[in-house]
Coordinates of C-alpha atoms in Angstrom, one line a residue:
X1228 CA -15.7 1.4 16.2
X1229 CA -17.4 1.0 13.1
X1230 CA -18.8 -2.0 12.4
X1231 CA -17.4 -4.8 11.0
X1232 CA -18.0 -5.0 6.9
X1233 CA -18.5 -7.8 4.7
X1234 CA -15.6 -8.4 1.6
X1235 CA -17.3 -12.0 -0.6
X1236 CA -17.6 -14.2 2.5
X1237 CA -14.9 -12.7 5.3
X1238 CA -15.7 -10.4 7.3
X1239 CA -13.8 -8.1 7.7
X1240 CA -13.2 -5.3 10.5
X1241 CA -13.1 -1.6 10.3
X1242 CA -9.4 -0.2 11.9
X1243 CA -10.8 3.5 11.5
X1244 CA -10.8 4.2 15.3
X1245 CA -7.8 1.9 16.0
X1246 CA -5.1 4.7 17.4
X1247 CA -1.5 3.5 15.3
X1248 CA -0.3 3.5 12.1
X1249 CA -0.8 0.6 10.7
X1250 CA -3.8 0.3 11.9
X1251 CA -3.9 3.2 9.0
X1252 CA -2.5 1.8 6.6
X1253 CA -4.2 -1.5 7.0
X1254 CA -7.6 0.1 6.6
X1255 CA -6.5 2.8 3.2
X1256 CA -4.4 -0.4 2.2
X1257 CA -5.0 -3.8 3.7
X1258 CA -7.3 -5.6 1.5
X1259 CA -4.9 -7.7 -0.8
X1260 CA -6.2 -6.4 -4.1
X1261 CA -5.3 -2.8 -2.7
X1262 CA -1.7 -3.6 -3.0
X1263 CA -1.3 -5.4 -6.2
X1264 CA -3.8 -2.1 -7.6
X1265 CA -0.8 0.5 -6.1
X1266 CA 2.0 -2.1 -7.2
X1267 CA 0.1 -2.3 -11.0
X1268 CA 0.6 1.6 -11.0
X1269 CA 4.4 1.9 -9.9
X1270 CA 4.4 -0.2 -13.0
X1271 CA 2.6 2.1 -15.2
X1272 CA -0.5 0.3 -15.4
X1273 CA -3.7 3.6 -15.8
X1274 CA -6.5 2.2 -17.1
X1275 CA -9.2 0.4 -15.6
X1276 CA -9.2 -2.4 -18.7
X1277 CA -5.4 -3.6 -18.0
X1278 CA -5.5 -3.5 -14.6
X1279 CA -8.1 -5.7 -14.8
X1280 CA -6.0 -7.6 -17.6
X1281 CA -2.8 -7.8 -15.6
X1282 CA -4.6 -9.0 -12.2
X1283 CA -7.4 -11.1 -13.1
X1284 CA -10.1 -9.6 -10.3
X1285 CA -13.7 -8.8 -11.1
X1286 CA -15.2 -5.4 -12.6
X1287 CA -17.2 -5.0 -9.7
X1288 CA -14.0 -5.6 -6.8
X1289 CA -11.6 -2.9 -9.1
X1290 CA -14.5 -1.3 -8.8
X1291 CA -14.9 -0.6 -5.5
X1292 CA -10.8 -0.8 -5.0
X1293 CA -10.1 1.5 -7.0
X1294 CA -12.9 4.0 -5.5
X1295 CA -11.6 3.5 -2.2
X1296 CA -7.5 4.5 -3.5
X1297 CA -9.0 7.3 -5.2
X1298 CA -11.6 8.4 -2.5
X1299 CA -8.1 7.6 0.9
X1300 CA -6.1 9.4 -1.8
X1301 CA -4.1 7.3 -2.9
X1302 CA -4.7 7.6 -6.6
X1303 CA -6.4 10.3 -8.2
X1304 CA -9.4 9.9 -10.8
X1305 CA -8.2 12.1 -14.6
X1306 CA -10.5 12.0 -18.1
X1307 CA -8.4 10.7 -20.7
X1308 CA -11.3 10.6 -23.1
X1309 CA -14.7 12.1 -23.5
X1310 CA -16.6 10.8 -26.2
X1311 CA -17.3 7.5 -23.8
X1312 CA -16.1 9.1 -21.0
X1313 CA -13.8 7.2 -19.7
X1314 CA -10.6 7.7 -16.8
X1315 CA -7.0 6.4 -15.3
X1316 CA -5.9 5.9 -12.4
X1317 CA -2.4 8.1 -11.0
X1318 CA -0.7 7.6 -7.8
X1319 CA -0.8 10.8 -5.9
X1320 CA 1.7 12.4 -3.5
X1321 CA -0.4 10.1 -0.7
X1322 CA 0.0 7.0 -3.4
X1323 CA 3.7 7.2 -3.8
X1324 CA 4.6 7.0 0.1
X1325 CA 3.5 3.8 -0.5
X1326 CA 6.9 2.5 -2.9
X1327 CA 9.2 1.5 -0.3
X1328 CA 6.3 0.0 1.7
X1329 CA 5.8 -1.5 -1.2
X1330 CA 9.9 -2.7 -2.1
X1331 CA 10.1 -3.3 1.2
X1332 CA 6.8 -6.5 0.7
X1333 CA 8.2 -7.5 -2.6
X1334 CA 12.3 -7.7 -0.4
X1335 CA 10.1 -10.2 1.5
X1336 CA 9.0 -12.2 -1.0
X1337 CA 11.7 -12.7 -3.5
X1338 CA 13.6 -13.3 0.5
X1339 CA 11.2 -15.9 1.5
X1340 CA 8.5 -17.1 -0.9
X1341 CA 10.4 -17.2 -4.7
X1342 CA 12.7 -19.1 -4.8
X1343 CA 12.8 -19.1 -8.8
X1344 CA 14.9 -15.5 -7.7
X1345 CA 13.6 -11.9 -7.9
X1346 CA 10.5 -12.1 -10.8
X1347 CA 11.3 -8.4 -10.5
X1348 CA 14.4 -6.4 -10.2
X1349 CA 14.9 -2.3 -9.2
X1350 CA 17.5 -1.0 -11.5
X1351 CA 18.9 2.4 -10.2
X1352 CA 19.1 5.6 -12.1
X1353 CA 22.2 7.0 -10.7
X1354 CA 24.8 4.0 -10.7
X1355 CA 23.0 1.8 -12.9
X1356 CA 23.6 -1.0 -10.3
X1357 CA 20.0 -3.3 -9.0
X1358 CA 19.4 -1.6 -6.0
X1359 CA 18.0 -2.8 -1.9
X1360 CA 16.4 -1.0 0.3
X1361 CA 18.7 1.0 3.0
X1362 CA 17.4 0.4 6.3
X1363 CA 19.5 3.4 8.0
X1364 CA 19.0 5.7 11.4
X1365 CA 18.1 9.0 9.8
X1366 CA 20.3 11.4 12.3
X1367 CA 23.1 9.4 12.6
X1368 CA 23.0 7.1 9.5
X1369 CA 23.7 4.4 11.2
X1370 CA 22.6 0.8 9.6
X1371 CA 18.4 -0.4 11.9
X1372 CA 16.9 -3.3 11.9
X1373 CA 14.5 -4.5 14.0
X1374 CA 17.1 -5.8 17.4
X1375 CA 19.2 -2.2 16.7
X1376 CA 15.7 -0.1 17.3
X1377 CA 13.2 0.2 20.9
X1378 CA 9.9 1.3 20.1
X1379 CA 8.8 4.1 22.8
X1380 CA 5.0 5.6 23.0
X1381 CA 5.0 9.0 20.4
X1382 CA 3.4 12.7 21.0
X1383 CA 0.2 10.9 19.8
X1384 CA -0.2 8.4 22.1
X1385 CA -3.1 7.3 24.8
X1386 CA -3.0 6.0 27.9
X1387 CA -4.5 3.0 27.1
X1388 CA -3.2 2.1 24.1
X1389 CA -0.1 -0.3 24.8
X1390 CA -1.3 -2.3 27.0
X1391 CA 0.0 -5.7 27.4
X1392 CA 2.4 -4.5 26.0
X1393 CA 6.1 -4.2 26.8
X1394 CA 6.2 -0.5 26.5
X1395 CA 4.3 1.6 29.1
X1396 CA 2.8 4.9 27.9
X1397 CA 4.1 8.5 29.5
X1398 CA 1.9 10.3 31.2

C-alpha cells in the first residue's frame, strides 16, 4: 500500500491498492477541489485564471489539482495561445462520465443542504423542463433505490474483499 500523502495539514491515505471501484473513483476525484473543478468545467470554465477566480483557490493547489485530473485522464490540457503559451482544460470522455456523479451530488445538496432552494437547475433540451436523474434498471426499466437492489460480488472480486460485510465472496 502506498504511503499517506500530505494535502495541506491533512494526511490522506491512498486507495490505490484497494480493490473497490468507489475507492478508485475517490483516488481520482475524492479531493474536494477536484469535483469543484470538474463541476466548473461542465459549466464552461476552461482557463486557469477563471478557475482560480471562481473557486478562490490558491495557484499551487489549483495547479496540483489540474495536473492530477489531466494525469488521471479526466481533463485534457489543450493550448489556446502560443505567445505566451497558455492552456485550457477540457473534459475527456472519462471526465464527461462524471456528469451523473456530479448531478447526483448536486441533487443531494439541493435536498439536504440548500434551504433557499436549488442554486442551479438543469433543463432538458428536448422538452425544455427542469430535469432530475431517474434511477431505473437498465434491463427491465423499473425504478430502483437502495432498498430495491442487493449487492453481490462481481467478476473482479477477490475472496477477502468483503470480509466484515454482509456479502459472501463467490468461489
